[in-house]
Amino acid sequence: MHGRVTGLMGTALRGLAGLALGAAGAMVEVVFLVLAALGCAYAFVFSRGRDTVPRVVAGGALRLAEAERRRLDALLGGSGDVGGYGPLRALAYLVLRLPVAFLGGVLILLLVYGAGAAVTLFGGWMMGRAPDGIEPTPWLIAYVVGAGLVLLYLDLQGLVGVAALERRLVRRCLGPSPLQAYERRIAQLSESRAEVVDAVNDERRRIERDLHDGVQQRLVGLAMLIGRARRSGDPERSAELMRQAHEESQRALEDLREVAWRVYPAALDSDGLRAALETVAERSVVPVTIAYGPDRRLPSPVETVAYFVVCEAVTNAAKHSGAGRVNVRILERGTMLVVRIEDDGAGGADPAGGGLAGLARRVAALDGRLRVHSPTGGPTVVSAELPCG
């Protein structure tokens, strides 16, 4: 509770600082826009219409727009997807944001003025004075407190609205055009398709290795044992070889089941993600704790990717990190399924390694996002966000 309150206060203070900086920056931008207008007019006249935006004006507009975008990212909750804008759009953004920035500045001044008036009035009453000849009475105190709270609420709501308007304005003016958005989406889909093909090929090669190095070798050994038993003239020797062949066939069957389970566990289809993850925990050599939040069956592709993310992360923790415990947490956050795996191992996992890179491709195929945080010394945190709405 205390941490949450501290976090909210930190967010509020960052927001106030962001709006104050925006208002201060607007004063600089007013001067720049006036000089830019004069420069553009001069260039337009003397270039006979060929030069509408001088280079120095274009560079200044782009730098100021970028500074505003960074301010929003750092203090006001992010500017969203921007980029690919030119000097004309940057100039339009600077012009349009001026009234918004000044409105934010006025609201901050009203907040400061109201806080100062409240401190002066109540401080004077507590010290036995009557500021401006106003004597404290119960009804007057109640009226001042009530009116102050209402004004404070309205002022804070205004500041929240200004911050939202600033974010919307930067996305509208500096964000990608519909054509650019389509082109980006097409590029993302092309990249994701190529990654899916790579992931399928990697999986095919892994299955081939499992079959060749495991099951096939056991079947070869089984065939040799049976052949030796048939050629042996000694009944006791034949019986011993047949016993070994029976044991080898059991091991081959277990290997085949293991390969089939790693390709796709049947429990994932029949019983859902929770049951499949419980199987992962039971088979793991490292103790695994699972906190499972969703109370419904998720789409099959989402469950499959979430399962393989957990499976690969737990396997890596057991094989490479020296972890003594793995915590898995699955929860729904809005329209996203969040999968988080944390181990207490030595860290140092490489996100570009074969297993984690394959997971990133699986997650990207669903328009999700995979993050790996594994500093040297640990802990390692692998998290995936998958659309499931």
PDB file of C-alpha atoms in Angstrom, residues 116-343:
ATOM      1  CA  GLY A 116      -0.299  29.473  -1.086  1.00  0.00           C
ATOM      2  CA  ALA A 117      -3.645  31.072  -0.186  1.00  0.00           C
ATOM      3  CA  ALA A 118      -4.670  28.000   1.840  1.00  0.00           C
ATOM      4  CA  VAL A 119      -1.373  27.968   3.750  1.00  0.00           C
ATOM      5  CA  THR A 120      -1.650  31.694   4.459  1.00  0.00           C
ATOM      6  CA  LEU A 121      -5.267  31.501   5.619  1.00  0.00           C
ATOM      7  CA  PHE A 122      -5.064  28.381   7.778  1.00  0.00           C
ATOM      8  CA  GLY A 123      -1.570  29.273   9.067  1.00  0.00           C
ATOM      9  CA  GLY A 124      -2.846  32.657  10.186  1.00  0.00           C
ATOM     10  CA  TRP A 125      -5.852  31.125  11.952  1.00  0.00           C
ATOM     11  CA  MET A 126      -3.641  28.587  13.739  1.00  0.00           C
ATOM     12  CA  MET A 127      -1.351  31.404  14.927  1.00  0.00           C
ATOM     13  CA  GLY A 128      -4.324  33.395  16.260  1.00  0.00           C
ATOM     14  CA  ARG A 129      -4.425  35.987  13.530  1.00  0.00           C
ATOM     15  CA  ALA A 130      -7.252  36.916  11.150  1.00  0.00           C
ATOM     16  CA  PRO A 131      -5.812  37.188   7.599  1.00  0.00           C
ATOM     17  CA  ASP A 132      -7.597  39.935   5.644  1.00  0.00           C
ATOM     18  CA  GLY A 133      -9.862  40.417   8.662  1.00  0.00           C
ATOM     19  CA  ILE A 134     -11.517  37.013   8.201  1.00  0.00           C
ATOM     20  CA  GLU A 135     -12.308  35.467  11.553  1.00  0.00           C
ATOM     21  CA  PRO A 136     -12.497  31.624  11.662  1.00  0.00           C
ATOM     22  CA  THR A 137     -15.905  30.156  12.430  1.00  0.00           C
ATOM     23  CA  PRO A 138     -16.916  26.480  12.040  1.00  0.00           C
ATOM     24  CA  TRP A 139     -19.182  27.242   9.073  1.00  0.00           C
ATOM     25  CA  LEU A 140     -16.528  29.400   7.416  1.00  0.00           C
ATOM     26  CA  ILE A 141     -13.855  26.733   7.869  1.00  0.00           C
ATOM     27  CA  ALA A 142     -16.179  24.076   6.429  1.00  0.00           C
ATOM     28  CA  TYR A 143     -17.004  26.337   3.492  1.00  0.00           C
ATOM     29  CA  VAL A 144     -13.329  27.120   2.776  1.00  0.00           C
ATOM     30  CA  VAL A 145     -12.288  23.457   3.027  1.00  0.00           C
ATOM     31  CA  GLY A 146     -15.158  22.294   0.790  1.00  0.00           C
ATOM     32  CA  ALA A 147     -14.606  24.976  -1.825  1.00  0.00           C
ATOM     33  CA  GLY A 148     -10.854  24.380  -1.753  1.00  0.00           C
ATOM     34  CA  LEU A 149     -11.257  20.650  -2.322  1.00  0.00           C
ATOM     35  CA  VAL A 150     -13.644  21.223  -5.233  1.00  0.00           C
ATOM     36  CA  LEU A 151     -11.270  23.714  -6.857  1.00  0.00           C
ATOM     37  CA  LEU A 152      -8.322  21.395  -6.251  1.00  0.00           C
ATOM     38  CA  TYR A 153     -10.205  18.513  -7.884  1.00  0.00           C
ATOM     39  CA  LEU A 154     -11.142  20.629 -10.904  1.00  0.00           C
ATOM     40  CA  ASP A 155      -7.591  21.908 -11.270  1.00  0.00           C
ATOM     41  CA  LEU A 156      -6.095  18.398 -11.097  1.00  0.00           C
ATOM     42  CA  GLN A 157      -8.644  17.111 -13.605  1.00  0.00           C
ATOM     43  CA  GLY A 158      -7.692  19.958 -15.900  1.00  0.00           C
ATOM     44  CA  LEU A 159      -4.015  19.029 -15.611  1.00  0.00           C
ATOM     45  CA  VAL A 160      -4.791  15.380 -16.388  1.00  0.00           C
ATOM     46  CA  GLY A 161      -6.764  16.509 -19.433  1.00  0.00           C
ATOM     47  CA  VAL A 162      -3.926  18.736 -20.625  1.00  0.00           C
ATOM     48  CA  ALA A 163      -1.461  15.852 -20.312  1.00  0.00           C
ATOM     49  CA  ALA A 164      -3.780  13.582 -22.321  1.00  0.00           C
ATOM     50  CA  LEU A 165      -4.236  16.308 -24.924  1.00  0.00           C
ATOM     51  CA  GLU A 166      -0.474  16.732 -25.228  1.00  0.00           C
ATOM     52  CA  ARG A 167      -0.024  12.989 -25.858  1.00  0.00           C
ATOM     53  CA  ARG A 168      -2.850  12.919 -28.394  1.00  0.00           C
ATOM     54  CA  LEU A 169      -1.510  15.974 -30.189  1.00  0.00           C
ATOM     55  CA  VAL A 170       1.973  14.563 -30.615  1.00  0.00           C
ATOM     56  CA  ARG A 171       0.588  11.267 -31.920  1.00  0.00           C
ATOM     57  CA  ARG A 172      -1.714  13.098 -34.316  1.00  0.00           C
ATOM     58  CA  CYS A 173       0.887  15.515 -35.651  1.00  0.00           C
ATOM     59  CA  LEU A 174       4.093  13.456 -35.494  1.00  0.00           C
ATOM     60  CA  GLY A 175       2.741   9.924 -35.750  1.00  0.00           C
ATOM     61  CA  PRO A 176       2.821   7.905 -38.942  1.00  0.00           C
ATOM     62  CA  SER A 177       0.349   8.727 -41.685  1.00  0.00           C
ATOM     63  CA  PRO A 178      -2.183   6.006 -42.665  1.00  0.00           C
ATOM     64  CA  LEU A 179       0.057   5.052 -45.598  1.00  0.00           C
ATOM     65  CA  GLN A 180       3.130   4.837 -43.360  1.00  0.00           C
ATOM     66  CA  ALA A 181       1.156   2.805 -40.814  1.00  0.00           C
ATOM     67  CA  TYR A 182       0.096   0.348 -43.540  1.00  0.00           C
ATOM     68  CA  GLU A 183       3.654   0.086 -44.825  1.00  0.00           C
ATOM     69  CA  ARG A 184       4.964  -0.574 -41.317  1.00  0.00           C
ATOM     70  CA  ARG A 185       2.298  -3.201 -40.737  1.00  0.00           C
ATOM     71  CA  ILE A 186       3.149  -4.925 -44.012  1.00  0.00           C
ATOM     72  CA  ALA A 187       6.845  -4.899 -43.077  1.00  0.00           C
ATOM     73  CA  GLN A 188       6.036  -6.343 -39.637  1.00  0.00           C
ATOM     74  CA  LEU A 189       3.904  -9.097 -41.155  1.00  0.00           C
ATOM     75  CA  SER A 190       6.608  -9.971 -43.692  1.00  0.00           C
ATOM     76  CA  GLU A 191       9.227 -10.134 -40.944  1.00  0.00           C
ATOM     77  CA  SER A 192       6.962 -12.172 -38.699  1.00  0.00           C
ATOM     78  CA  ARG A 193       6.180 -14.607 -41.503  1.00  0.00           C
ATOM     79  CA  ALA A 194       9.893 -15.134 -42.154  1.00  0.00           C
ATOM     80  CA  GLU A 195      10.473 -15.667 -38.430  1.00  0.00           C
ATOM     81  CA  VAL A 196       7.671 -18.224 -38.255  1.00  0.00           C
ATOM     82  CA  VAL A 197       9.214 -20.142 -41.146  1.00  0.00           C
ATOM     83  CA  ASP A 198      12.594 -20.085 -39.358  1.00  0.00           C
ATOM     84  CA  ALA A 199      10.976 -21.236 -36.111  1.00  0.00           C
ATOM     85  CA  VAL A 200       9.230 -24.133 -37.865  1.00  0.00           C
ATOM     86  CA  ASN A 201      12.493 -25.157 -39.540  1.00  0.00           C
ATOM     87  CA  ASP A 202      14.338 -25.009 -36.219  1.00  0.00           C
ATOM     88  CA  GLU A 203      11.671 -27.136 -34.581  1.00  0.00           C
ATOM     89  CA  ARG A 204      11.820 -29.644 -37.417  1.00  0.00           C
ATOM     90  CA  ARG A 205      15.598 -29.918 -37.069  1.00  0.00           C
ATOM     91  CA  ARG A 206      15.283 -30.391 -33.295  1.00  0.00           C
ATOM     92  CA  ILE A 207      12.750 -33.194 -33.721  1.00  0.00           C
ATOM     93  CA  GLU A 208      15.006 -34.830 -36.311  1.00  0.00           C
ATOM     94  CA  ARG A 209      17.946 -34.671 -33.873  1.00  0.00           C
ATOM     95  CA  ASP A 210      15.842 -36.128 -31.056  1.00  0.00           C
ATOM     96  CA  LEU A 211      14.678 -39.010 -33.243  1.00  0.00           C
ATOM     97  CA  HIS A 212      18.126 -39.668 -34.761  1.00  0.00           C
ATOM     98  CA  ASP A 213      20.195 -39.436 -31.585  1.00  0.00           C
ATOM     99  CA  GLY A 214      17.686 -41.035 -29.225  1.00  0.00           C
ATOM    100  CA  VAL A 215      14.896 -43.230 -30.541  1.00  0.00           C
ATOM    101  CA  GLN A 216      16.696 -44.397 -33.671  1.00  0.00           C
ATOM    102  CA  GLN A 217      19.805 -45.472 -31.754  1.00  0.00           C
ATOM    103  CA  ARG A 218      17.709 -47.443 -29.292  1.00  0.00           C
ATOM    104  CA  LEU A 219      15.810 -49.165 -32.103  1.00  0.00           C
ATOM    105  CA  VAL A 220      19.113 -50.104 -33.764  1.00  0.00           C
ATOM    106  CA  GLY A 221      20.314 -51.569 -30.476  1.00  0.00           C
ATOM    107  CA  LEU A 222      17.006 -53.414 -30.112  1.00  0.00           C
ATOM    108  CA  ALA A 223      17.337 -54.921 -33.589  1.00  0.00           C
ATOM    109  CA  MET A 224      20.899 -56.048 -32.847  1.00  0.00           C
ATOM    110  CA  LEU A 225      19.824 -57.724 -29.590  1.00  0.00           C
ATOM    111  CA  ILE A 226      16.986 -59.599 -31.316  1.00  0.00           C
ATOM    112  CA  GLY A 227      19.297 -60.643 -34.161  1.00  0.00           C
ATOM    113  CA  ARG A 228      21.922 -61.967 -31.731  1.00  0.00           C
ATOM    114  CA  ALA A 229      19.208 -63.848 -29.840  1.00  0.00           C
ATOM    115  CA  ARG A 230      17.987 -65.516 -33.055  1.00  0.00           C
ATOM    116  CA  ARG A 231      21.516 -66.530 -34.084  1.00  0.00           C
ATOM    117  CA  SER A 232      22.489 -67.797 -30.645  1.00  0.00           C
ATOM    118  CA  GLY A 233      22.309 -71.568 -30.217  1.00  0.00           C
ATOM    119  CA  ASP A 234      22.338 -71.347 -26.447  1.00  0.00           C
ATOM    120  CA  PRO A 235      18.773 -71.129 -25.013  1.00  0.00           C
ATOM    121  CA  GLU A 236      19.954 -69.406 -21.841  1.00  0.00           C
ATOM    122  CA  ARG A 237      21.953 -66.850 -23.844  1.00  0.00           C
ATOM    123  CA  SER A 238      18.951 -66.265 -26.105  1.00  0.00           C
ATOM    124  CA  ALA A 239      16.679 -65.715 -23.123  1.00  0.00           C
ATOM    125  CA  GLU A 240      19.127 -63.190 -21.641  1.00  0.00           C
ATOM    126  CA  LEU A 241      19.374 -61.312 -24.950  1.00  0.00           C
ATOM    127  CA  MET A 242      15.589 -61.271 -25.278  1.00  0.00           C
ATOM    128  CA  ARG A 243      15.327 -59.823 -21.744  1.00  0.00           C
ATOM    129  CA  GLN A 244      17.763 -57.062 -22.701  1.00  0.00           C
ATOM    130  CA  ALA A 245      15.790 -56.488 -25.906  1.00  0.00           C
ATOM    131  CA  HIS A 246      12.587 -56.106 -23.909  1.00  0.00           C
ATOM    132  CA  GLU A 247      14.207 -53.534 -21.613  1.00  0.00           C
ATOM    133  CA  GLU A 248      15.610 -51.682 -24.615  1.00  0.00           C
ATOM    134  CA  SER A 249      12.160 -51.583 -26.237  1.00  0.00           C
ATOM    135  CA  GLN A 250      10.747 -50.021 -23.029  1.00  0.00           C
ATOM    136  CA  ARG A 251      13.454 -47.354 -23.081  1.00  0.00           C
ATOM    137  CA  ALA A 252      12.804 -46.679 -26.767  1.00  0.00           C
ATOM    138  CA  LEU A 253       9.117 -46.272 -25.994  1.00  0.00           C
ATOM    139  CA  GLU A 254       9.891 -43.816 -23.175  1.00  0.00           C
ATOM    140  CA  ASP A 255      12.154 -41.804 -25.496  1.00  0.00           C
ATOM    141  CA  LEU A 256       9.432 -41.740 -28.141  1.00  0.00           C
ATOM    142  CA  ARG A 257       6.904 -40.495 -25.588  1.00  0.00           C
ATOM    143  CA  GLU A 258       9.380 -37.818 -24.483  1.00  0.00           C
ATOM    144  CA  VAL A 259       9.838 -36.619 -28.060  1.00  0.00           C
ATOM    145  CA  ALA A 260       6.071 -36.560 -28.629  1.00  0.00           C
ATOM    146  CA  TRP A 261       5.551 -34.664 -25.345  1.00  0.00           C
ATOM    147  CA  ARG A 262       8.165 -32.065 -26.317  1.00  0.00           C
ATOM    148  CA  VAL A 263       6.580 -31.598 -29.738  1.00  0.00           C
ATOM    149  CA  TYR A 264       3.108 -30.973 -28.317  1.00  0.00           C
ATOM    150  CA  PRO A 265       1.759 -32.218 -24.969  1.00  0.00           C
ATOM    151  CA  ALA A 266      -1.674 -33.791 -25.260  1.00  0.00           C
ATOM    152  CA  ALA A 267      -2.712 -32.192 -21.937  1.00  0.00           C
ATOM    153  CA  LEU A 268      -2.540 -28.770 -23.560  1.00  0.00           C
ATOM    154  CA  ASP A 269      -5.492 -29.625 -25.789  1.00  0.00           C
ATOM    155  CA  SER A 270      -7.497 -31.743 -23.388  1.00  0.00           C
ATOM    156  CA  ASP A 271      -6.995 -29.996 -20.031  1.00  0.00           C
ATOM    157  CA  GLY A 272      -5.668 -26.534 -20.906  1.00  0.00           C
ATOM    158  CA  LEU A 273      -2.630 -24.431 -20.124  1.00  0.00           C
ATOM    159  CA  ARG A 274      -2.804 -24.752 -16.341  1.00  0.00           C
ATOM    160  CA  ALA A 275      -2.669 -28.564 -16.431  1.00  0.00           C
ATOM    161  CA  ALA A 276       0.142 -28.553 -19.003  1.00  0.00           C
ATOM    162  CA  LEU A 277       2.199 -26.168 -16.851  1.00  0.00           C
ATOM    163  CA  GLU A 278       1.637 -28.338 -13.795  1.00  0.00           C
ATOM    164  CA  THR A 279       3.123 -31.193 -15.798  1.00  0.00           C
ATOM    165  CA  VAL A 280       6.134 -29.020 -16.597  1.00  0.00           C
ATOM    166  CA  ALA A 281       6.572 -28.321 -12.877  1.00  0.00           C
ATOM    167  CA  GLU A 282       6.317 -32.035 -12.024  1.00  0.00           C
ATOM    168  CA  ARG A 283       8.916 -33.018 -14.620  1.00  0.00           C
ATOM    169  CA  SER A 284      11.358 -30.232 -13.726  1.00  0.00           C
ATOM    170  CA  VAL A 285      14.419 -31.062 -11.629  1.00  0.00           C
ATOM    171  CA  VAL A 286      14.234 -27.542 -10.154  1.00  0.00           C
ATOM    172  CA  PRO A 287      11.288 -26.692  -7.836  1.00  0.00           C
ATOM    173  CA  VAL A 288       8.767 -24.669  -9.831  1.00  0.00           C
ATOM    174  CA  THR A 289       6.005 -22.532  -8.305  1.00  0.00           C
ATOM    175  CA  ILE A 290       3.101 -21.586 -10.576  1.00  0.00           C
ATOM    176  CA  ALA A 291       0.652 -18.720  -9.943  1.00  0.00           C
ATOM    177  CA  TYR A 292      -2.074 -19.029 -12.563  1.00  0.00           C
ATOM    178  CA  GLY A 293      -4.586 -16.198 -12.888  1.00  0.00           C
ATOM    179  CA  PRO A 294      -6.878 -16.699 -15.932  1.00  0.00           C
ATOM    180  CA  ASP A 295     -10.210 -18.325 -15.087  1.00  0.00           C
ATOM    181  CA  ARG A 296     -11.123 -19.241 -18.669  1.00  0.00           C
ATOM    182  CA  ARG A 297      -9.720 -21.214 -21.572  1.00  0.00           C
ATOM    183  CA  LEU A 298      -7.537 -18.991 -23.688  1.00  0.00           C
ATOM    184  CA  PRO A 299      -7.276 -19.223 -27.482  1.00  0.00           C
ATOM    185  CA  SER A 300      -5.314 -22.299 -28.475  1.00  0.00           C
ATOM    186  CA  PRO A 301      -2.444 -20.426 -30.227  1.00  0.00           C
ATOM    187  CA  VAL A 302      -1.976 -18.247 -27.122  1.00  0.00           C
ATOM    188  CA  GLU A 303      -1.922 -21.249 -24.790  1.00  0.00           C
ATOM    189  CA  THR A 304       0.568 -23.021 -27.041  1.00  0.00           C
ATOM    190  CA  VAL A 305       3.024 -20.120 -27.177  1.00  0.00           C
ATOM    191  CA  ALA A 306       2.670 -19.426 -23.442  1.00  0.00           C
ATOM    192  CA  TYR A 307       3.339 -23.095 -22.724  1.00  0.00           C
ATOM    193  CA  PHE A 308       6.522 -23.196 -24.805  1.00  0.00           C
ATOM    194  CA  VAL A 309       7.770 -19.926 -23.278  1.00  0.00           C
ATOM    195  CA  VAL A 310       7.446 -21.398 -19.774  1.00  0.00           C
ATOM    196  CA  CYS A 311       8.832 -24.765 -20.838  1.00  0.00           C
ATOM    197  CA  GLU A 312      11.928 -23.276 -22.496  1.00  0.00           C
ATOM    198  CA  ALA A 313      12.593 -20.837 -19.638  1.00  0.00           C
ATOM    199  CA  VAL A 314      12.301 -23.575 -16.998  1.00  0.00           C
ATOM    200  CA  THR A 315      14.553 -25.875 -19.031  1.00  0.00           C
ATOM    201  CA  ASN A 316      17.172 -23.131 -19.420  1.00  0.00           C
ATOM    202  CA  ALA A 317      17.042 -22.387 -15.693  1.00  0.00           C
ATOM    203  CA  ALA A 318      17.610 -26.056 -14.856  1.00  0.00           C
ATOM    204  CA  LYS A 319      20.362 -26.624 -17.413  1.00  0.00           C
ATOM    205  CA  HIS A 320      22.371 -23.422 -17.477  1.00  0.00           C
ATOM    206  CA  SER A 321      21.693 -21.029 -14.596  1.00  0.00           C
ATOM    207  CA  GLY A 322      22.159 -23.239 -11.551  1.00  0.00           C
ATOM    208  CA  ALA A 323      18.854 -21.964 -10.189  1.00  0.00           C
ATOM    209  CA  GLY A 324      17.419 -23.381  -6.985  1.00  0.00           C
ATOM    210  CA  ARG A 325      13.845 -22.224  -7.631  1.00  0.00           C
ATOM    211  CA  VAL A 326      11.717 -20.967 -10.518  1.00  0.00           C
ATOM    212  CA  ASN A 327       8.594 -18.848 -10.104  1.00  0.00           C
ATOM    213  CA  VAL A 328       6.055 -18.762 -12.939  1.00  0.00           C
ATOM    214  CA  ARG A 329       3.245 -16.238 -13.020  1.00  0.00           C
ATOM    215  CA  ILE A 330       0.439 -16.173 -15.595  1.00  0.00           C
ATOM    216  CA  LEU A 331      -2.101 -13.346 -15.540  1.00  0.00           C
ATOM    217  CA  GLU A 332      -4.436 -11.432 -17.813  1.00  0.00           C
ATOM    218  CA  ARG A 333      -3.879  -7.693 -18.049  1.00  0.00           C
ATOM    219  CA  GLY A 334      -6.576  -6.105 -20.179  1.00  0.00           C
ATOM    220  CA  THR A 335      -6.449  -7.825 -23.564  1.00  0.00           C
ATOM    221  CA  MET A 336      -2.980  -9.241 -22.955  1.00  0.00           C
ATOM    222  CA  LEU A 337      -1.777 -12.440 -21.361  1.00  0.00           C
ATOM    223  CA  VAL A 338       1.355 -11.793 -19.328  1.00  0.00           C
ATOM    224  CA  VAL A 339       3.744 -14.693 -18.765  1.00  0.00           C
ATOM    225  CA  ARG A 340       6.582 -14.093 -16.315  1.00  0.00           C
ATOM    226  CA  ILE A 341       9.260 -16.603 -15.341  1.00  0.00           C
ATOM    227  CA  GLU A 342      11.861 -15.683 -12.736  1.00  0.00           C
ATOM    228  CA  ASP A 343      14.674 -17.873 -11.444  1.00  0.00           C
TER     229      ASP A 343
END
